[in-house]
Tab-separated table of C-alpha atoms in Angstrom:
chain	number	residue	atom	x	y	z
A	1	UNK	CA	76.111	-25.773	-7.499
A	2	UNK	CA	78.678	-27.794	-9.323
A	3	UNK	CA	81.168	-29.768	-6.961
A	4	UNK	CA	84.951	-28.469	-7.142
A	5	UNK	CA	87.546	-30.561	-6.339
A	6	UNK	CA	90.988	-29.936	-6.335
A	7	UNK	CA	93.692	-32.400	-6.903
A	8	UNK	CA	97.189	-31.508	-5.216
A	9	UNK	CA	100.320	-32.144	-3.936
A	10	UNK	CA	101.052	-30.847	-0.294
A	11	UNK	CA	104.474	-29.288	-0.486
A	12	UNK	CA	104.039	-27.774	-3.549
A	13	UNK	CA	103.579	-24.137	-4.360
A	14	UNK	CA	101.445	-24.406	-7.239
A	15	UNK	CA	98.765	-26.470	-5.519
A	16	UNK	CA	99.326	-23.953	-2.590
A	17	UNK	CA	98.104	-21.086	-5.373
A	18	UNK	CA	95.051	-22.405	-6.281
A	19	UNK	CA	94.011	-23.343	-2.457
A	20	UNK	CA	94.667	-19.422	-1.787
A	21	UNK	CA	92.641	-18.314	-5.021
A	22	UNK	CA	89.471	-20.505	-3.558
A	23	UNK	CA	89.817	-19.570	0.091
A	24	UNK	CA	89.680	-15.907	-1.621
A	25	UNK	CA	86.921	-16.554	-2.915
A	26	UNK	CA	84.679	-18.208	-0.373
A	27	UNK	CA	84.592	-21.365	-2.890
A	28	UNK	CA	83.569	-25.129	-0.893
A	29	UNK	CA	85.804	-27.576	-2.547
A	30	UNK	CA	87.343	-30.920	-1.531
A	31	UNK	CA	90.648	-31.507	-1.220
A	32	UNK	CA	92.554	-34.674	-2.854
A	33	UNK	CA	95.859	-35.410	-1.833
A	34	UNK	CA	98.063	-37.294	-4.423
A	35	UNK	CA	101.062	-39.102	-4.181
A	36	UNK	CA	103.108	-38.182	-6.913
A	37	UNK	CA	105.229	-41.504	-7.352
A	38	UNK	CA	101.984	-43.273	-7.473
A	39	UNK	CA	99.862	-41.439	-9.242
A	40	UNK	CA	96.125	-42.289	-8.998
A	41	UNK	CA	93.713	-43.320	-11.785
A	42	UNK	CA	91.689	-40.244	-11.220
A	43	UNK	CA	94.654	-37.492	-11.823
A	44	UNK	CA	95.861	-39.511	-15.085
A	45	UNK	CA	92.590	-39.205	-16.600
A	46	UNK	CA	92.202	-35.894	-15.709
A	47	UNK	CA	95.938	-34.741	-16.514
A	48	UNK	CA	97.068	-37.063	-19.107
A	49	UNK	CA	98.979	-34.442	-21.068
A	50	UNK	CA	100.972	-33.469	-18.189
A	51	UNK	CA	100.031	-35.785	-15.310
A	52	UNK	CA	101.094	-33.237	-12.454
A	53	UNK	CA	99.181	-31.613	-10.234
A	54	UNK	CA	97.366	-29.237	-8.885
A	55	UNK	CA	94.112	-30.005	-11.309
A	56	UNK	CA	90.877	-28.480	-10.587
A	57	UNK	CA	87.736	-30.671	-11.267
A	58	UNK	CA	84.363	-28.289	-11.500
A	59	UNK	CA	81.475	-30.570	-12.160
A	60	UNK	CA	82.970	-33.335	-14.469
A	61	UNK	CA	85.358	-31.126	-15.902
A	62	UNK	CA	89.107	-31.177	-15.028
A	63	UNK	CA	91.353	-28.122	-15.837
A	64	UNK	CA	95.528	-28.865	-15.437
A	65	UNK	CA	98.250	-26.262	-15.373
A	66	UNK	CA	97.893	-23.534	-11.825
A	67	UNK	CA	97.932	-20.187	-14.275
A	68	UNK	CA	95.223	-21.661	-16.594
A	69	UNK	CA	93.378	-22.707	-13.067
A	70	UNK	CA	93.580	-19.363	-11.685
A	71	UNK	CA	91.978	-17.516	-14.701
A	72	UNK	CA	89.195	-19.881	-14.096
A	73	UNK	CA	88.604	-19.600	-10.577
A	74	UNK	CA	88.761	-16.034	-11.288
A	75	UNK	CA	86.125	-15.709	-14.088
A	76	UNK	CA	83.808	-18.483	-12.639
A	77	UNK	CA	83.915	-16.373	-8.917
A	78	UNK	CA	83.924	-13.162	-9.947
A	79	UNK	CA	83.146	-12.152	-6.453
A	80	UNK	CA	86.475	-9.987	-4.896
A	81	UNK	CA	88.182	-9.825	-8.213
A	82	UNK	CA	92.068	-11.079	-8.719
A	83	UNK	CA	92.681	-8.966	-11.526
A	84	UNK	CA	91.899	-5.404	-12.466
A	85	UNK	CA	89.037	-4.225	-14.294
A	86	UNK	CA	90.660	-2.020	-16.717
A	87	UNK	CA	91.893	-3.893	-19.666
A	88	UNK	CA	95.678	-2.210	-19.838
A	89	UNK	CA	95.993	-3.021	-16.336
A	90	UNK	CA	94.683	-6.725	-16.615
A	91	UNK	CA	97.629	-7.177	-18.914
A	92	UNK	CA	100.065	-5.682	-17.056
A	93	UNK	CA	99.317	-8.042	-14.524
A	94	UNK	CA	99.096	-10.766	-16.908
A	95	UNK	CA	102.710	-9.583	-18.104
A	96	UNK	CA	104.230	-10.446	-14.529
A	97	UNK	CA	102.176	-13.092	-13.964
A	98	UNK	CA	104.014	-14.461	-17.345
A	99	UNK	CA	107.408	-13.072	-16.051
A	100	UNK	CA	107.147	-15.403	-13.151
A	101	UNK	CA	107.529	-18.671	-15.360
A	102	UNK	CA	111.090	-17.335	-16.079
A	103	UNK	CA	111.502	-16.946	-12.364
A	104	UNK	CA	110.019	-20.352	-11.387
A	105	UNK	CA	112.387	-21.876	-14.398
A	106	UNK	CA	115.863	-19.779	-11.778
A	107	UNK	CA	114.305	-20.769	-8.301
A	108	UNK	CA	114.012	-24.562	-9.945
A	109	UNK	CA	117.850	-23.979	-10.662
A	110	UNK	CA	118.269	-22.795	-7.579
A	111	UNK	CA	116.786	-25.577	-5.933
A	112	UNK	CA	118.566	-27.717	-8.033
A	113	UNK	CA	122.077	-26.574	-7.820
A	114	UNK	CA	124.950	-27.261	-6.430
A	115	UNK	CA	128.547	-26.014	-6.366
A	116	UNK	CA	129.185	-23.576	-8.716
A	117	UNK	CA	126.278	-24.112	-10.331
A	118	UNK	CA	124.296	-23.032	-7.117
A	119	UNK	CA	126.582	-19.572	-7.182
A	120	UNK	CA	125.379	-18.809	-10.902
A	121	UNK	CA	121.630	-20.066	-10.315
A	122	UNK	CA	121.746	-17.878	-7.525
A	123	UNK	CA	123.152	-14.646	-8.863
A	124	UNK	CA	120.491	-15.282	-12.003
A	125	UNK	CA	117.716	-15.471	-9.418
A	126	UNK	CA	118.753	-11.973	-7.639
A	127	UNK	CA	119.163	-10.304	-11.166
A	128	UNK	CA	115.595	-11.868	-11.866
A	129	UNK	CA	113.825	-10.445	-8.368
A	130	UNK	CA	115.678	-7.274	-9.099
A	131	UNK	CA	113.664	-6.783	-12.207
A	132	UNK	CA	110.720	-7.771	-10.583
A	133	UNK	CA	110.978	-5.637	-7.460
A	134	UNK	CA	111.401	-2.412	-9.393
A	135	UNK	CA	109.405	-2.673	-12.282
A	136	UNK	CA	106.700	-4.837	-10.777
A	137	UNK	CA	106.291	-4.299	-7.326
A	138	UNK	CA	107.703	-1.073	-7.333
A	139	UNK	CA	106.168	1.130	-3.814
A	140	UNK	CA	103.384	-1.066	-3.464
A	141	UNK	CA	102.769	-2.896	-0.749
A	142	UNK	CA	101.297	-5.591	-3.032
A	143	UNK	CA	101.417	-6.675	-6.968
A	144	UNK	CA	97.601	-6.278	-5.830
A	145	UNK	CA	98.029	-2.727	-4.399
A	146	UNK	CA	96.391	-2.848	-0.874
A	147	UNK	CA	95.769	-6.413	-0.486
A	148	UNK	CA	96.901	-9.466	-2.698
A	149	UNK	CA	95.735	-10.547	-6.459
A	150	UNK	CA	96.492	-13.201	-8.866
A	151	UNK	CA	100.118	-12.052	-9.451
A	152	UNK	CA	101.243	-12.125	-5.643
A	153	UNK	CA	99.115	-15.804	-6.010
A	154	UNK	CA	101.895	-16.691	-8.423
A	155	UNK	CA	104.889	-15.500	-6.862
A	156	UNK	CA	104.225	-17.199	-3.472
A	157	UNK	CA	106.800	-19.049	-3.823
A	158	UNK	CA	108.789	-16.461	-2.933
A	159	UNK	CA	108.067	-16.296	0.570
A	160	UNK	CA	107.761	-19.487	2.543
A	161	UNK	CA	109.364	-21.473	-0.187
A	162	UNK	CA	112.311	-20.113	-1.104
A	163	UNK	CA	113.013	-19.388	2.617
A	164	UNK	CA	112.605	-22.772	3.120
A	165	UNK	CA	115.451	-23.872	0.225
A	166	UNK	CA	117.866	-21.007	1.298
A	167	UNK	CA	118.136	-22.332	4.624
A	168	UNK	CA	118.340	-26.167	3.218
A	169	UNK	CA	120.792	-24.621	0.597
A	170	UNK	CA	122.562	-22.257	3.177
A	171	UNK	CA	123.171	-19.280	0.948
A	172	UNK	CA	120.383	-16.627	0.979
A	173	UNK	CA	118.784	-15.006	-1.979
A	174	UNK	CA	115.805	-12.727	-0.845
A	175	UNK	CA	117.332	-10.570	1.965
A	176	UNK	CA	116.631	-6.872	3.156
A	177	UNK	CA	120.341	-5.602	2.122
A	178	UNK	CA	119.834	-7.438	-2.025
A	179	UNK	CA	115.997	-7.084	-2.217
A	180	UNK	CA	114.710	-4.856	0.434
A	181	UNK	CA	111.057	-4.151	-1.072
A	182	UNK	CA	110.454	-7.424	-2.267
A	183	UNK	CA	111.542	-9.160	1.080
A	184	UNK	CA	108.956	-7.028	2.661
A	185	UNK	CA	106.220	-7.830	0.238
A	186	UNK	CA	107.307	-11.496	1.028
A	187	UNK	CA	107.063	-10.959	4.772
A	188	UNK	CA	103.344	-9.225	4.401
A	189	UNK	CA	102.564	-12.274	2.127
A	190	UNK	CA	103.464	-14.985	4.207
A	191	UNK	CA	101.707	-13.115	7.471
A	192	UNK	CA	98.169	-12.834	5.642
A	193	UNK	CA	95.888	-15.112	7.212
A	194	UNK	CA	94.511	-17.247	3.866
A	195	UNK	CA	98.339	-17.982	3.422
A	196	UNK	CA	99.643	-18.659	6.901
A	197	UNK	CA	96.781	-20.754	7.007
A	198	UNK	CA	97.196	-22.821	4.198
A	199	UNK	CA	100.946	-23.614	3.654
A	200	UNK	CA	102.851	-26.440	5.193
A	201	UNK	CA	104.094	-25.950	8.743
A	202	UNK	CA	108.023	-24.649	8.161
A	203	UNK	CA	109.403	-27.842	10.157
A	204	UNK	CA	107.556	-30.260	7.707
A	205	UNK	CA	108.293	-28.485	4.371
A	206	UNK	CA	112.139	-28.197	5.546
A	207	UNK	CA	112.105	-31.981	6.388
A	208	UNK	CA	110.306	-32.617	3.242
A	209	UNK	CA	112.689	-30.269	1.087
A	210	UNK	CA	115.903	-31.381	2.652
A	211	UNK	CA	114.938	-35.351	1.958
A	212	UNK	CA	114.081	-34.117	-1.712
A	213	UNK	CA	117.496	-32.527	-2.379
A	214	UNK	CA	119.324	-35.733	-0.888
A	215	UNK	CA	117.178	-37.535	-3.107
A	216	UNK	CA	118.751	-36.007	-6.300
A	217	UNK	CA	122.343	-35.258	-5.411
A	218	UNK	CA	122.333	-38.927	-5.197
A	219	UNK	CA	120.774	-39.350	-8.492
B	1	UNK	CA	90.677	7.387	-33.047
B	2	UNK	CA	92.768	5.463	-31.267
B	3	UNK	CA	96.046	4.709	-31.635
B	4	UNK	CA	97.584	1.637	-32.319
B	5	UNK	CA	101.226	0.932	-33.536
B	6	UNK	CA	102.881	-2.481	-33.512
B	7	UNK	CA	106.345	-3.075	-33.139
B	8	UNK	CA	107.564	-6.636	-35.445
B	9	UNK	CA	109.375	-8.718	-37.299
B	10	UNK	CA	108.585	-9.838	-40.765
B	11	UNK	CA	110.019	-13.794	-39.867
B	12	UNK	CA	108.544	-13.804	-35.875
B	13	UNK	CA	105.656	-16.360	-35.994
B	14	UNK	CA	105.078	-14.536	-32.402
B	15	UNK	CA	104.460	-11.405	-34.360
B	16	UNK	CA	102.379	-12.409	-36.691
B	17	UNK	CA	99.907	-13.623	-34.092
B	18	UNK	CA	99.495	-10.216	-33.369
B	19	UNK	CA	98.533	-8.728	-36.635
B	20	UNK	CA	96.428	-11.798	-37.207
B	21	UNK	CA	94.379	-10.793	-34.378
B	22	UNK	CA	94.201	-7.617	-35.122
B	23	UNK	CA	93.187	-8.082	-38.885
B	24	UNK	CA	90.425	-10.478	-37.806
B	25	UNK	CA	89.110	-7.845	-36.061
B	26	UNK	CA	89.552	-5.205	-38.545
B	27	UNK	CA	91.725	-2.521	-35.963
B	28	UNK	CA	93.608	-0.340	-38.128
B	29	UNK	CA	97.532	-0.172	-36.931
B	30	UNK	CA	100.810	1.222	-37.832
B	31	UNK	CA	103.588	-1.695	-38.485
B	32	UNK	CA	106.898	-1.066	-37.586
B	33	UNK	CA	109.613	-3.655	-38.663
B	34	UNK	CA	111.952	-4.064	-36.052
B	35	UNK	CA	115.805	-5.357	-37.372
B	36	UNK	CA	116.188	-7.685	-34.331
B	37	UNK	CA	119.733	-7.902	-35.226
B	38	UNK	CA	119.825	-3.804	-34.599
B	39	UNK	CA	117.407	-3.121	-32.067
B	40	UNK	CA	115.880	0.375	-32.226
B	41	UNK	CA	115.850	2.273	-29.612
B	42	UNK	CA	111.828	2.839	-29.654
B	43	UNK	CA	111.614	-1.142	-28.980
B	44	UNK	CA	114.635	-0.900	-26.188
B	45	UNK	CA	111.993	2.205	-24.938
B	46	UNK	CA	109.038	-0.101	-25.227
B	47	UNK	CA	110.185	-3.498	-23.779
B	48	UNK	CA	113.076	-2.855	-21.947
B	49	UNK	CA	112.922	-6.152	-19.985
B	50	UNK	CA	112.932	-8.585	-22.881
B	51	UNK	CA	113.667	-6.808	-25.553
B	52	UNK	CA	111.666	-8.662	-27.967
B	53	UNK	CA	109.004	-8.377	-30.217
B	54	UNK	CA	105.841	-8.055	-30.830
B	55	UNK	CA	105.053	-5.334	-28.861
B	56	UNK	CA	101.611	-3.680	-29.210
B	57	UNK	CA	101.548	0.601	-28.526
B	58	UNK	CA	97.783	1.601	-27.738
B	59	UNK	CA	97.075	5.338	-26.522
B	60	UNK	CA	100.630	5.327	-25.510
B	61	UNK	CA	100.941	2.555	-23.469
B	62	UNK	CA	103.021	-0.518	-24.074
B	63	UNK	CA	102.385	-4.096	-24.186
B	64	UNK	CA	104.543	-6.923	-24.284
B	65	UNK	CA	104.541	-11.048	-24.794
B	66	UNK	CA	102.425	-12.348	-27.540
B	67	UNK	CA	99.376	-14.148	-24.999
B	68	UNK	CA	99.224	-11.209	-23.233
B	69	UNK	CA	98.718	-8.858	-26.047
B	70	UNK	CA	96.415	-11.538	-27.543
B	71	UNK	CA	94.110	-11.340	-23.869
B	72	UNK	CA	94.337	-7.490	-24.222
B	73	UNK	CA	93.173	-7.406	-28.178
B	74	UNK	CA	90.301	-9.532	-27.176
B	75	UNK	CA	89.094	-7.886	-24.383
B	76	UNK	CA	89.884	-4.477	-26.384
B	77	UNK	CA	88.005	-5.169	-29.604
B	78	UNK	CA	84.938	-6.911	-29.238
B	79	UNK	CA	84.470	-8.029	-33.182
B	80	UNK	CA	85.333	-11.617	-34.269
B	81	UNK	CA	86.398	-12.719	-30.499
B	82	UNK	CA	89.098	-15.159	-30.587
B	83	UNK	CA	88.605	-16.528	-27.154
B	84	UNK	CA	86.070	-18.871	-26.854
B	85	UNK	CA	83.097	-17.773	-24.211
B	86	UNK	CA	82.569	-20.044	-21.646
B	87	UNK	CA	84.847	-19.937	-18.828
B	88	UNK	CA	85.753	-23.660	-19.428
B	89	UNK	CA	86.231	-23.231	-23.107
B	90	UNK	CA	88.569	-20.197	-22.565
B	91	UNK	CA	90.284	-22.754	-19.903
B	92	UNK	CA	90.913	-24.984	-22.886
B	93	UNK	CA	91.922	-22.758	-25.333
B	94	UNK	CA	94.865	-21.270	-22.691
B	95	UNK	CA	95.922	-24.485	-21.639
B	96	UNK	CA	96.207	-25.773	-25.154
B	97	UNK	CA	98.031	-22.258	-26.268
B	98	UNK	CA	100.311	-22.741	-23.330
B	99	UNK	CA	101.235	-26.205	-24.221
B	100	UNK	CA	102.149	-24.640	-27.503
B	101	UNK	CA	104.508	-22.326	-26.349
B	102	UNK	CA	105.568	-24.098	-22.955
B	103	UNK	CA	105.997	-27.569	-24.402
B	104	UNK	CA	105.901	-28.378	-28.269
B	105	UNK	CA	107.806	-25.392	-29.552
B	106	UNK	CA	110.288	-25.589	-26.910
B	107	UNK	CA	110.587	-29.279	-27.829
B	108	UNK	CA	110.983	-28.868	-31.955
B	109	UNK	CA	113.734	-25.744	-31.010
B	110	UNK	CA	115.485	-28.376	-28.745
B	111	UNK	CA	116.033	-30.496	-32.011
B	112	UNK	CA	117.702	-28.049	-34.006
B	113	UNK	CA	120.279	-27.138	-31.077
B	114	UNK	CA	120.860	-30.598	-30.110
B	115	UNK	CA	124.034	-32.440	-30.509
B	116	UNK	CA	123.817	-35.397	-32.847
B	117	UNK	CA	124.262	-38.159	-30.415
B	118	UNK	CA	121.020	-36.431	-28.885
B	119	UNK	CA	119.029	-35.671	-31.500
B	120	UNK	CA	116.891	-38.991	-32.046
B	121	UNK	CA	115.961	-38.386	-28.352
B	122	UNK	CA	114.811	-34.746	-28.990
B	123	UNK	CA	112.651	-35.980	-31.914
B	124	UNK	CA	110.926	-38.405	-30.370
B	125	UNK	CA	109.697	-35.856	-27.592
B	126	UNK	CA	108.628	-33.271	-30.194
B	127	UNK	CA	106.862	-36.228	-32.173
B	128	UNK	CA	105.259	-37.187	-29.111
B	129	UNK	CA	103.592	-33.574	-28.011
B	130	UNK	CA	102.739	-33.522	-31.633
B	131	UNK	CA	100.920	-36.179	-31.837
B	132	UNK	CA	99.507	-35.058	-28.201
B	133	UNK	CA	98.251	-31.805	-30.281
B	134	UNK	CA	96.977	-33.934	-33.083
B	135	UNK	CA	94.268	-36.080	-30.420
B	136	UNK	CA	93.265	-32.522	-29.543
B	137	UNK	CA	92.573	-31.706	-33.225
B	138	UNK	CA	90.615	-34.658	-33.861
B	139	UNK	CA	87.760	-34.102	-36.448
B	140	UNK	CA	87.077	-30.555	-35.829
B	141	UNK	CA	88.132	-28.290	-38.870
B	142	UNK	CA	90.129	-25.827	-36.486
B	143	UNK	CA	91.129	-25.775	-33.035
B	144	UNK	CA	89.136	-23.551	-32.374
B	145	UNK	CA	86.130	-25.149	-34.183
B	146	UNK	CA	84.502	-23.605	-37.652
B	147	UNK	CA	86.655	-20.718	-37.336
B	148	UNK	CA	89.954	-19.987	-36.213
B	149	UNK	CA	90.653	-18.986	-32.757
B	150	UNK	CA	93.215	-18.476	-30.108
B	151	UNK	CA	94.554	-22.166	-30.863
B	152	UNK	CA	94.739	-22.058	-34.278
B	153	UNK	CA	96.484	-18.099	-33.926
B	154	UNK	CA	99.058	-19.792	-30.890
B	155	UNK	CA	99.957	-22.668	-33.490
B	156	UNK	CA	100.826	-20.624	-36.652
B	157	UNK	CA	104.094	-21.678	-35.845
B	158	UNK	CA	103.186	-25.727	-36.827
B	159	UNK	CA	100.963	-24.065	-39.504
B	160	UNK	CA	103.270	-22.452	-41.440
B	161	UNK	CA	106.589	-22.017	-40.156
B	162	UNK	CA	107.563	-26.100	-39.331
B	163	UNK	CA	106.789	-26.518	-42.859
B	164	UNK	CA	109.402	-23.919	-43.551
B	165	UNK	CA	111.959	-25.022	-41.197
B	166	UNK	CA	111.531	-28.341	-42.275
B	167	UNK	CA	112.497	-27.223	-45.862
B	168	UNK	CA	115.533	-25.089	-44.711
B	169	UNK	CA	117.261	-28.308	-42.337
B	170	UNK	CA	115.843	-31.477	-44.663
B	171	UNK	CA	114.344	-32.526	-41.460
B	172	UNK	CA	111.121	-33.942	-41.803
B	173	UNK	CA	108.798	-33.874	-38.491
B	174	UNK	CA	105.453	-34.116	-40.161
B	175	UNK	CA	104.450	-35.603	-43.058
B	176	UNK	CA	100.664	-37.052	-44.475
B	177	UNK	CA	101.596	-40.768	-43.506
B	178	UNK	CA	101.839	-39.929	-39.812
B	179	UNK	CA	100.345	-36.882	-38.642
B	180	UNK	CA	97.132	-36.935	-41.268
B	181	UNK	CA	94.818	-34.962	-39.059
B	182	UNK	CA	97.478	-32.104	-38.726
B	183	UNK	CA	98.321	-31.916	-42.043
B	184	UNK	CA	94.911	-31.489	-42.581
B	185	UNK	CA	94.744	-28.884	-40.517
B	186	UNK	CA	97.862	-27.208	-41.954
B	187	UNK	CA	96.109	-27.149	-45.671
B	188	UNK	CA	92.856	-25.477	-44.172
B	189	UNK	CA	94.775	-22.848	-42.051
B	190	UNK	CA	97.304	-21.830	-44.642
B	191	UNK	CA	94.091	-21.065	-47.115
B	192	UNK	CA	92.204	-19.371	-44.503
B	193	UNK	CA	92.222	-15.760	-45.809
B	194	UNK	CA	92.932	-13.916	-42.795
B	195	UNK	CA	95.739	-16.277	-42.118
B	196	UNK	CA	96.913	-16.214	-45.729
B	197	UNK	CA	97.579	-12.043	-45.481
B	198	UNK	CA	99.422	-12.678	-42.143
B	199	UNK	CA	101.998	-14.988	-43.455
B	200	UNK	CA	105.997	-13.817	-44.537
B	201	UNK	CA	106.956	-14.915	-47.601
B	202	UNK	CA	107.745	-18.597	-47.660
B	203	UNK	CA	110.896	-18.624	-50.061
B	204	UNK	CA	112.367	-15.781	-48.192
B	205	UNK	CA	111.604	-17.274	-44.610
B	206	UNK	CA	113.767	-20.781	-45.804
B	207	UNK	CA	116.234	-18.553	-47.224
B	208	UNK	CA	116.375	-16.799	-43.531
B	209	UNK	CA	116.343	-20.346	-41.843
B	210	UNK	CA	118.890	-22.103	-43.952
B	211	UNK	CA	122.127	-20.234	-42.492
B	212	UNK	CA	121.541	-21.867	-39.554
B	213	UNK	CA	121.319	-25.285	-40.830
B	214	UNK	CA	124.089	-25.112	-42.398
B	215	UNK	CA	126.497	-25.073	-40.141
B	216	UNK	CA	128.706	-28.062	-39.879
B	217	UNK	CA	127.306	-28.573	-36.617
B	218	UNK	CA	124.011	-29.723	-38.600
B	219	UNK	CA	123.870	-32.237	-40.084
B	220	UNK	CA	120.590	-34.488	-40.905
């Protein structure tokens, strides 16, 4: 069996996807860690378009971008699917799984304003969620039904994340009175075991988050 | 027989992917023409969240975003599949579509909205992710080898409709001297009969661009 290795970034959600999508999947792989602001030999030859992680290496062959990654992992493991059988269905999840690149583009404003500018990044996030917690998630308990799929994969974020940024940003986004069915989907996400397993301890990822923001308000 | 209706616009390069696909695999459809300008309310119906088009109707149910109706035609319609087979080719053909629409048209749009003092900036990124699609090219005759496939469908924008915009600003992006490789793929993909009978009229399409350019706010 080929070897799979995956190149990543620890406090990053979209390395944090793919580790979920393998754990699902019973797949062996071995973990690289990279640091981003000195990028390794390895990850520029097998990113050079983009040269970010996560990047998943299956035999020789490197595959960049997390969305692109997860369609792999799904169709090379097709043991407990991450999608739905049923054509229509595949691309309905495939239609919020695209939705969610608009709502990674507000939560990077989010994270990234300040000011007034936080206020309307913030308000543009809710209206955002909104849409996705009635049209997406609707009564289910997950964008999987009964237990998670690719699309709750790719709005992890949501959960650990974005707690962890409201609390550096102090102003609150995903609460029970704004978002009451999507802050419980969060809340189930966050307390299944392949995620509470593999996500940075709160403490780190709040240290980590709160020395990135410094970082660029001094910028 | 199934139904299948799909909701366009003559000028929308992301439309036309659509009907591509679907002529290439020779599903019979009902075109609507949607006036984006005056939004009907069968697309407000249809796509209520964006509010765009293409959207493809198919026993009923609606589909929205151009790579996901793309996906859904593929897996749909099993003639002439425009995603390659192997799970590593498909890999390759998404990421490259993505970059497409995440990156390189993002980055040619950026130069027509850009203020002068910025522009030279904004050109040199779109040149640069154009020449970043070129080294994919290399000497294959499409991206998606002999034939056309989801590559070639995803860039129909730099096939046909650069060339176009090009025209309407008196920008030039790509020329023979330094993109040779893409230009040759432009000639080959503009001939290719299934991409030929998917294509809006190019005098009309500059006559739709040029409005825009000329606007004092333009100026090249």
């Amino acid at each position: 069996m080929a070897e799979v290795k995956l190149y990543g970034f620890w406090p990053s959600p979209f390395s944090h996807r793919i580790i979920w999508a393998l754990k699902l999947k019973g797949v062996e792989y071995e973990y690289i860690e990279e640091d981003l602001s000195n990028k390794s030999e390895s990850l520029l030859k097998y990113n050079p378009v983009y040269k970010k992680t996560p990047v998943l290496v299956h035999g020789d062959k490197p595959i960049a971008e997390s969305l692109v990654i997860l369609e792999y992992i799904e169709e090379t493991w097709p043991e407990n699917p991450l999608l739905p059988k049923d054509p229509y269905e595949r691309a309905m999840a495939r239609f919020w799984i695209q939705y969610g690149v608009d709502t990674v583009a507000a939560l990077r404003a989010f994270y990234h304003g300040s000011g007034e500018e936080l206020e309307k990044a913030a308000k543009e996030l809710l209206e955002g969620l909104k849409i996705l917690e009635e049209q997406g998630l609707g009564d289910k308990k997950f964008f999987g039904g009964e237990s998670m799929n690719l699309v709750d994969i790719s709005y992890g974020a949501l959960g650990y994340w974005l707690a962890a940024v409201e609390e550096a940003k102090g102003v609150k986004v995903l609460e029970p009175s704004t978002l009451p069915r999507l802050h419980a989907w969060a809340k189930n996400l966050d307390e299944l075991p392949v995620v509470k397993e593999n996500i940075p301890a709160s403490d780190k990822m709040m240290a980590y988050l709160t020395a990135a923001m410094n970082r660029l308000a001094k910028n | 027989m199934a139904e299948v209706k799909l909701l366009g616009a003559w000028g929308s390069p992301f439309s036309r992917r659509v009907e591509m696909a679907l002529k290439l695999k020779g599903v019979e459809y009902e075109y609507i023409e949607e006036d984006l300008a005056d939004k009907s309310p069968l697309l407000l119906k249809c796509n209520p969240i964006h509010k765009k088009v293409p959207v493809l109707l198919h026993n009923g149910k609606t589909i929205a975003e151009s790579l996901v109706i793309l996906e859904y035609i593929d897996e749909t319609w099993k003639t002439n599949p425009i995603f390659p087979e192997d799970p590593y080719d498909k890999a390759m053909a998404r990421f490259w579509a993505k970059f497409l629409d995440d990156t390189c048209m993002p980055a040619i749009w950026k130069i027509m909205w850009s203020k002068e003092n910025q522009r030279e900036k904004a050109i040199e990124e779109a040149i640069q992710h154009l020449k970043t699609l070129e080294n994919e090219l290399k000497d294959k005759k499409f991206f998606g080898g002999e034939t056309i496939g989801l590559v070639d469908i995803v860039a129909n924008f730099i096939g046909f409709w650069l060339g176009a915009v090009q025209e309407a600003s008196g920008m030039e992006l790509v020329n023979k001297e330094n993109f040779p490789v893409l230009c040759r793929w432009i000639d080959e993909y503009v001939n290719c009969s299934v991409v030929k009978q998917n294509l809006p009229p190019r005098d009309e399409l500059i006559a739709f661009l040029q409005p825009r350019f000329s606007a004092s706010s333009w100026k090249y």
